[in-house]
Coordinates of C-alpha atoms in Angstrom, one line a residue:
M1452 CA -29.3 -15.8 -162.2
F1453 CA -27.3 -12.6 -162.7
D1454 CA -30.2 -10.5 -164.0
F1455 CA -30.6 -7.2 -162.3
N1456 CA -33.7 -5.0 -162.7
V1457 CA -34.7 -1.5 -161.6
V1458 CA -38.3 -0.6 -161.0
G1459 CA -39.1 3.1 -160.8
G1460 CA -41.6 4.9 -158.6
T1461 CA -44.0 5.6 -161.5
T1462 CA -44.2 2.0 -162.4
A1463 CA -44.6 0.9 -158.8
R1464 CA -47.4 3.4 -158.3
E1465 CA -49.2 2.2 -161.4
I1466 CA -49.0 -1.4 -160.3
I1467 CA -50.1 -0.6 -156.8
A1468 CA -53.1 1.4 -158.1
A1469 CA -54.2 -1.6 -160.1
S1470 CA -53.6 -4.2 -157.3
R1471 CA -54.5 -2.7 -154.0
S1472 CA -57.0 -5.4 -153.0
E1473 CA -54.4 -8.1 -154.0
L1474 CA -51.8 -6.4 -151.9
V1475 CA -54.0 -6.6 -148.8
S1476 CA -54.0 -10.4 -149.3
V1477 CA -50.2 -10.3 -149.8
V1478 CA -49.8 -8.5 -146.5
R1479 CA -52.2 -10.9 -144.8
D1480 CA -50.2 -13.9 -146.0
A1481 CA -46.9 -12.2 -144.9
Y1482 CA -48.3 -11.7 -141.4
L1483 CA -49.3 -15.4 -141.2
A1484 CA -45.9 -16.6 -142.5
H1485 CA -44.2 -14.4 -139.9
H1486 CA -46.5 -15.8 -137.2
Q1487 CA -45.5 -19.4 -138.2
G1488 CA -41.8 -18.6 -138.0
D1489 CA -41.2 -18.5 -141.8
S1490 CA -39.3 -15.3 -141.7
V1491 CA -36.4 -13.4 -140.2
N1492 CA -37.1 -9.8 -139.2
P1493 CA -34.2 -8.2 -137.2
N1494 CA -34.6 -4.8 -135.5
S1495 CA -34.5 -1.7 -137.7
Y1496 CA -31.4 0.4 -137.6
F1497 CA -31.8 4.2 -137.3
L1498 CA -29.3 6.7 -138.7
R1499 CA -29.9 10.0 -136.9
F1500 CA -28.3 13.4 -137.3
P1501 CA -27.4 15.6 -134.3
E1502 CA -28.2 18.8 -136.1
K1503 CA -31.5 17.4 -137.5
P1504 CA -33.2 15.7 -134.6
S1505 CA -36.5 15.1 -136.5
A1506 CA -34.8 13.5 -139.4
R1507 CA -33.7 9.9 -139.8
I1508 CA -32.8 7.2 -142.3
I1509 CA -33.8 3.7 -141.4
A1510 CA -32.6 0.3 -142.6
L1511 CA -35.0 -2.6 -142.4
P1512 CA -33.4 -5.9 -143.3
A1513 CA -35.6 -9.0 -143.5
Y1514 CA -36.2 -12.5 -145.0
L1515 CA -39.6 -13.9 -146.0
G1516 CA -40.0 -17.5 -146.8
G1517 CA -42.9 -19.3 -148.5
H1518 CA -43.5 -18.7 -152.2
D1519 CA -41.5 -15.4 -151.9
N1520 CA -38.4 -16.9 -150.5
V1521 CA -36.5 -13.6 -150.7
A1522 CA -34.2 -11.5 -148.6
G1523 CA -33.7 -7.8 -148.8
I1524 CA -33.5 -4.4 -147.2
K1525 CA -35.4 -1.2 -147.3
W1526 CA -33.5 2.1 -146.8
I1527 CA -36.0 4.8 -146.0
G1528 CA -35.4 8.4 -145.2
S1529 CA -37.8 10.5 -143.1
F1530 CA -37.2 14.2 -143.2
P1531 CA -40.4 15.9 -141.9
E1532 CA -39.2 19.4 -142.9
N1533 CA -39.5 18.4 -146.5
I1534 CA -43.2 19.2 -146.5
E1535 CA -42.5 22.9 -146.0
S1536 CA -41.1 22.8 -149.5
N1537 CA -44.0 20.6 -150.8
I1538 CA -41.6 17.6 -151.0
P1539 CA -42.8 14.3 -149.6
R1540 CA -41.4 13.5 -146.2
A1541 CA -40.2 10.0 -147.1
S1542 CA -38.0 8.6 -149.8
A1543 CA -36.8 5.0 -150.1
V1544 CA -35.2 2.2 -152.1
L1545 CA -35.7 -1.5 -151.7
L1546 CA -33.1 -4.2 -152.6
L1547 CA -34.2 -7.7 -153.2
N1548 CA -31.8 -10.6 -152.8
D1549 CA -31.9 -14.1 -154.1
Y1550 CA -32.1 -16.6 -151.2
A1551 CA -30.1 -19.3 -152.9
T1552 CA -27.0 -17.2 -153.8
G1553 CA -27.5 -13.9 -151.9
Y1554 CA -27.1 -12.0 -155.1
P1555 CA -29.3 -8.9 -155.4
F1556 CA -31.6 -9.1 -158.3
A1557 CA -33.7 -5.9 -158.1
C1558 CA -33.7 -2.3 -156.9
L1559 CA -37.2 -0.7 -156.5
E1560 CA -38.1 2.9 -155.6
A1561 CA -39.8 2.1 -152.3
S1562 CA -41.6 5.1 -151.0
Q1563 CA -44.6 3.9 -152.9
I1564 CA -44.1 0.4 -151.6
S1565 CA -43.7 1.6 -148.0
A1566 CA -46.9 3.6 -148.2
A1567 CA -48.8 0.7 -149.8
R1568 CA -47.7 -1.9 -147.2
T1569 CA -48.5 0.5 -144.4
A1570 CA -52.0 1.2 -145.9
A1571 CA -52.7 -2.4 -146.6
S1572 CA -51.7 -3.4 -143.1
A1573 CA -54.0 -0.7 -141.6
V1574 CA -57.0 -1.6 -143.7
L1575 CA -56.5 -5.3 -143.0
G1576 CA -56.4 -4.4 -139.2
A1577 CA -59.5 -2.3 -139.5
R1578 CA -61.5 -5.1 -141.1
E1579 CA -60.3 -7.8 -138.7
L1580 CA -60.9 -5.7 -135.5
L1581 CA -64.2 -4.1 -136.7
G1582 CA -65.5 -7.4 -138.2
S1583 CA -67.1 -5.4 -141.1
V1584 CA -66.3 -3.2 -144.1
V1585 CA -69.2 -0.8 -143.2
A1586 CA -68.5 2.4 -141.2
E1587 CA -70.8 5.4 -140.8
K1588 CA -67.7 7.5 -140.0
I1589 CA -64.0 7.1 -140.3
A1590 CA -61.8 9.8 -138.6
V1591 CA -58.4 10.4 -140.2
V1592 CA -55.9 12.4 -138.2
G1593 CA -53.1 13.7 -140.4
S1594 CA -53.5 14.4 -144.1
G1595 CA -50.3 13.3 -145.8
I1596 CA -49.3 10.6 -148.3
I1597 CA -49.9 7.8 -145.8
A1598 CA -53.4 9.0 -145.0
R1599 CA -54.2 9.3 -148.7
N1600 CA -53.0 5.8 -149.3
I1601 CA -55.0 4.4 -146.5
I1602 CA -58.2 6.0 -147.8
E1603 CA -57.4 4.6 -151.3
F1604 CA -57.0 1.1 -149.8
F1605 CA -60.3 1.4 -148.0
A1606 CA -61.9 2.2 -151.3
A1607 CA -60.1 -0.7 -153.1
E1608 CA -61.4 -3.1 -150.4
G1609 CA -65.0 -2.0 -151.0
W1610 CA -65.6 -0.2 -147.7
R1611 CA -68.9 1.5 -147.4
V1612 CA -68.3 4.7 -145.5
G1613 CA -70.7 7.5 -144.8
D1614 CA -68.1 10.2 -144.1
F1615 CA -64.3 10.5 -143.7
A1616 CA -63.8 13.1 -141.0
L1617 CA -60.4 14.7 -141.6
H1618 CA -58.3 16.6 -139.1
D1619 CA -54.8 18.1 -139.6
K1620 CA -52.8 20.8 -137.8
V1621 CA -52.6 22.5 -141.2
P1622 CA -56.3 22.8 -142.4
A1623 CA -55.2 23.3 -146.0
Y1624 CA -53.7 19.8 -146.0
A1625 CA -57.0 18.3 -144.8
E1626 CA -58.9 20.3 -147.4
S1627 CA -56.7 18.8 -150.1
L1628 CA -57.2 15.3 -148.9
A1629 CA -61.0 15.9 -148.6
A1630 CA -61.1 17.0 -152.2
H1631 CA -59.2 13.9 -153.3
T1632 CA -61.5 11.7 -151.2
R1633 CA -64.6 13.2 -152.7
D1634 CA -63.5 13.7 -156.3
A1635 CA -61.3 10.7 -156.9
L1636 CA -62.9 8.1 -154.7
G1637 CA -66.5 9.2 -154.4
Y1638 CA -66.8 9.3 -150.6
G1639 CA -68.2 12.0 -148.4
A1640 CA -65.4 13.9 -146.6
S1641 CA -65.5 16.7 -144.0
V1642 CA -62.8 18.8 -142.4
H1643 CA -62.7 19.3 -138.7
D1644 CA -60.6 22.0 -137.0
D1645 CA -61.3 20.3 -133.6
L1646 CA -59.7 16.9 -133.0
G1647 CA -62.4 15.8 -130.6
G1648 CA -65.1 16.6 -133.1
A1649 CA -63.3 14.4 -135.7
L1650 CA -63.0 11.5 -133.3
K1651 CA -66.5 11.6 -131.8
G1652 CA -68.7 8.9 -133.1
A1653 CA -66.2 7.4 -135.5
D1654 CA -66.3 3.7 -136.0
V1655 CA -62.6 3.7 -137.1
V1656 CA -59.9 6.2 -136.2
V1657 CA -56.8 6.5 -138.4
L1658 CA -53.8 8.1 -136.8
A1659 CA -51.3 9.0 -139.5
T1660 CA -49.2 11.9 -138.3
V1661 CA -45.5 12.6 -137.6
A1662 CA -46.1 13.1 -133.8
G1663 CA -43.0 12.5 -131.7
E1664 CA -44.9 12.2 -128.4
P1665 CA -48.4 11.6 -127.2
Y1666 CA -51.0 14.4 -127.5
I1667 CA -54.1 12.3 -127.2
T1668 CA -54.2 11.7 -123.4
E1669 CA -57.8 12.2 -122.2
P1670 CA -59.0 8.9 -120.7
D1671 CA -62.3 9.0 -122.7
A1672 CA -60.7 10.0 -126.0
F1673 CA -61.8 6.7 -127.6
A1674 CA -65.0 4.9 -127.1
P1675 CA -65.6 1.2 -126.3
G1676 CA -65.6 -0.8 -129.5
Q1677 CA -64.0 2.0 -131.5
V1678 CA -61.2 0.7 -133.7
V1679 CA -58.1 2.8 -133.6
L1680 CA -55.3 2.4 -136.2
N1681 CA -52.2 3.6 -134.4
V1682 CA -50.2 3.9 -137.6
S1683 CA -47.9 6.7 -136.5
L1684 CA -47.4 4.9 -133.1
R1685 CA -46.8 7.9 -130.9
D1686 CA -50.0 9.9 -130.7
I1687 CA -51.6 8.0 -127.8
G1688 CA -50.8 8.4 -124.1
P1689 CA -49.8 5.2 -122.3
E1690 CA -52.7 5.4 -119.9
I1691 CA -55.1 5.0 -122.8
I1692 CA -53.1 2.0 -124.1
L1693 CA -53.4 0.4 -120.7
N1694 CA -57.2 0.6 -120.7
A1695 CA -57.6 -0.6 -124.3
H1696 CA -57.7 -3.9 -126.2
N1697 CA -54.3 -3.9 -127.8
V1698 CA -53.3 -5.8 -130.9
L1699 CA -49.8 -5.3 -132.3
D1700 CA -48.2 -6.6 -135.5
D1701 CA -45.1 -7.9 -133.6
V1702 CA -44.7 -7.5 -129.9
D1703 CA -40.9 -7.2 -129.6
H1704 CA -40.6 -4.7 -132.5
C1705 CA -43.5 -2.5 -131.4
L1706 CA -42.3 -2.3 -127.8
T1707 CA -39.3 -0.2 -128.8
A1708 CA -38.4 3.4 -129.8
N1709 CA -40.9 5.1 -127.3
T1710 CA -44.0 4.0 -129.2
S1711 CA -47.2 4.4 -127.2
P1712 CA -47.2 0.7 -126.3
H1713 CA -43.5 1.0 -125.4
L1714 CA -44.3 3.9 -123.1
A1715 CA -47.0 1.7 -121.5
E1716 CA -44.5 -1.0 -120.9
Q1717 CA -42.1 1.4 -119.3
L1718 CA -44.9 2.7 -117.1
T1719 CA -46.0 -0.7 -115.8
G1720 CA -42.8 -2.8 -116.1
N1721 CA -44.7 -5.5 -117.9
R1722 CA -46.5 -6.4 -121.2
D1723 CA -49.8 -7.7 -119.7
F1724 CA -51.7 -5.0 -121.6
V1725 CA -50.9 -6.7 -124.9
D1726 CA -53.7 -8.9 -126.0
G1727 CA -52.1 -10.4 -129.1
V1728 CA -50.9 -9.8 -132.6
L1729 CA -52.9 -9.3 -135.8
A1730 CA -52.2 -12.8 -136.9
D1731 CA -53.9 -14.1 -133.8
V1732 CA -57.0 -12.2 -134.8
I1733 CA -56.8 -13.4 -138.4
R1734 CA -56.5 -17.0 -137.2
G1735 CA -59.4 -16.6 -134.8
D1736 CA -57.2 -17.3 -131.7
I1737 CA -58.3 -14.0 -130.0
R1738 CA -61.5 -12.1 -130.4
P1739 CA -61.6 -8.3 -130.3
D1740 CA -63.0 -6.9 -127.0
A1741 CA -66.2 -4.8 -127.6
T1742 CA -66.0 -3.3 -124.1
K1743 CA -62.8 -1.3 -124.7
P1744 CA -61.3 0.7 -127.6
R1745 CA -59.6 -1.7 -130.0
I1746 CA -56.1 -0.3 -130.8
F1747 CA -54.0 -1.8 -133.6
S1748 CA -50.4 -0.7 -133.4
P1749 CA -48.4 -1.8 -136.5
F1750 CA -44.7 -1.1 -136.1
G1751 CA -44.2 -1.8 -139.8
L1752 CA -42.2 -5.0 -140.5
G1753 CA -39.5 -5.3 -143.2
I1754 CA -41.2 -8.6 -144.3
L1755 CA -44.1 -6.5 -145.5
D1756 CA -41.8 -4.5 -147.8
L1757 CA -40.4 -7.7 -149.2
A1758 CA -43.9 -9.2 -149.8
V1759 CA -45.2 -6.1 -151.6
G1760 CA -41.9 -5.4 -153.3
S1761 CA -41.6 -8.9 -154.6
Y1762 CA -45.2 -8.7 -156.0
I1763 CA -44.5 -5.4 -157.7
H1764 CA -41.2 -6.7 -159.2
R1765 CA -42.9 -9.8 -160.6
R1766 CA -45.7 -7.7 -162.2
A1767 CA -43.1 -5.2 -163.6
V1768 CA -41.1 -8.0 -165.2
E1769 CA -44.2 -9.8 -166.5
T1770 CA -45.5 -6.6 -168.1
G1771 CA -42.2 -5.4 -169.5
R1772 CA -42.0 -2.4 -167.2
A1773 CA -38.8 -3.3 -165.3
T1774 CA -35.5 -1.9 -166.6
A1775 CA -32.8 -4.6 -167.0
I1776 CA -29.2 -3.4 -166.2
D1777 CA -26.9 -5.4 -168.5
G1778 CA -23.6 -6.3 -167.0
F1779 CA -24.5 -5.1 -163.5
F1780 CA -22.2 -7.7 -162.0
G1781 CA -18.6 -7.3 -163.2
E1782 CA -17.6 -10.9 -162.5
T1783 CA -19.9 -13.9 -162.7
R1784 CA -17.3 -16.6 -162.4
R1785 CA -14.6 -17.1 -159.8
W1786 CA -12.2 -18.4 -162.5
S1787 CA -12.4 -17.8 -166.2

């Protein structure tokens, strides 16, 4: 009951690399549990800094029932300027709490977990909205760690892709991701200086940037039937959202913080443009509309971090790769 384990990032990355397909199923189950009300997922809390307007540290508390039956919180920092020093933008830890007693039982390095649950959610959304794991072309806008993880999850799920068309404001980043995509994963990969050229003819579009406001605003930027994974949430103008088939992961969470769907709500004063959530598509309650672009906007729920983190913790303990901290709790009895 009073065990406390630490799981480092290297171990988490190794477990994720060996378990990507399983993690897609873990995320799918978490979405369905959330849809059935077997979860608690409060709003995220943002710590911002007046002298660093682009930086933030976010707290995501949550509870996930079912076989996990675990509470916890992810504390994740996002400092975009880090990349100028070749340091990853995001850093994070995840605490897991026992539901029966409330005692924390594990601390995990969570930047890997956060990237994995984001990638698993995106690839799950792509499969459900496209109805296939075959794509002649997948466009990826942004070439950071999240983009890399998404492509790795496409590979783990057995997607057959003719070409990954990569675009980044810094061409060298796109070149690096293209080399990884070709050399490590065996896919074709091309680099496009022009955003429109990358998007044109793509079956799936992945938006994985750090954009703070919309820059894709042309009404015909996306084609009918094209699946758009709006991972970074703020790339797309609200007018495009209003003319698309919109699937979110959670309506209340996604319609906050000036995301593209939130801007659409502010523009219209209603939520009529929201067609449903991903769990509705998984359950067959709604069918993707082939006459419009199909946009999946995942806000990123704390329950997904708990689901993936719990899986990684279990695997780390089972394989002897978790570090036990003896005597972590100073008192384990109210009275001696």
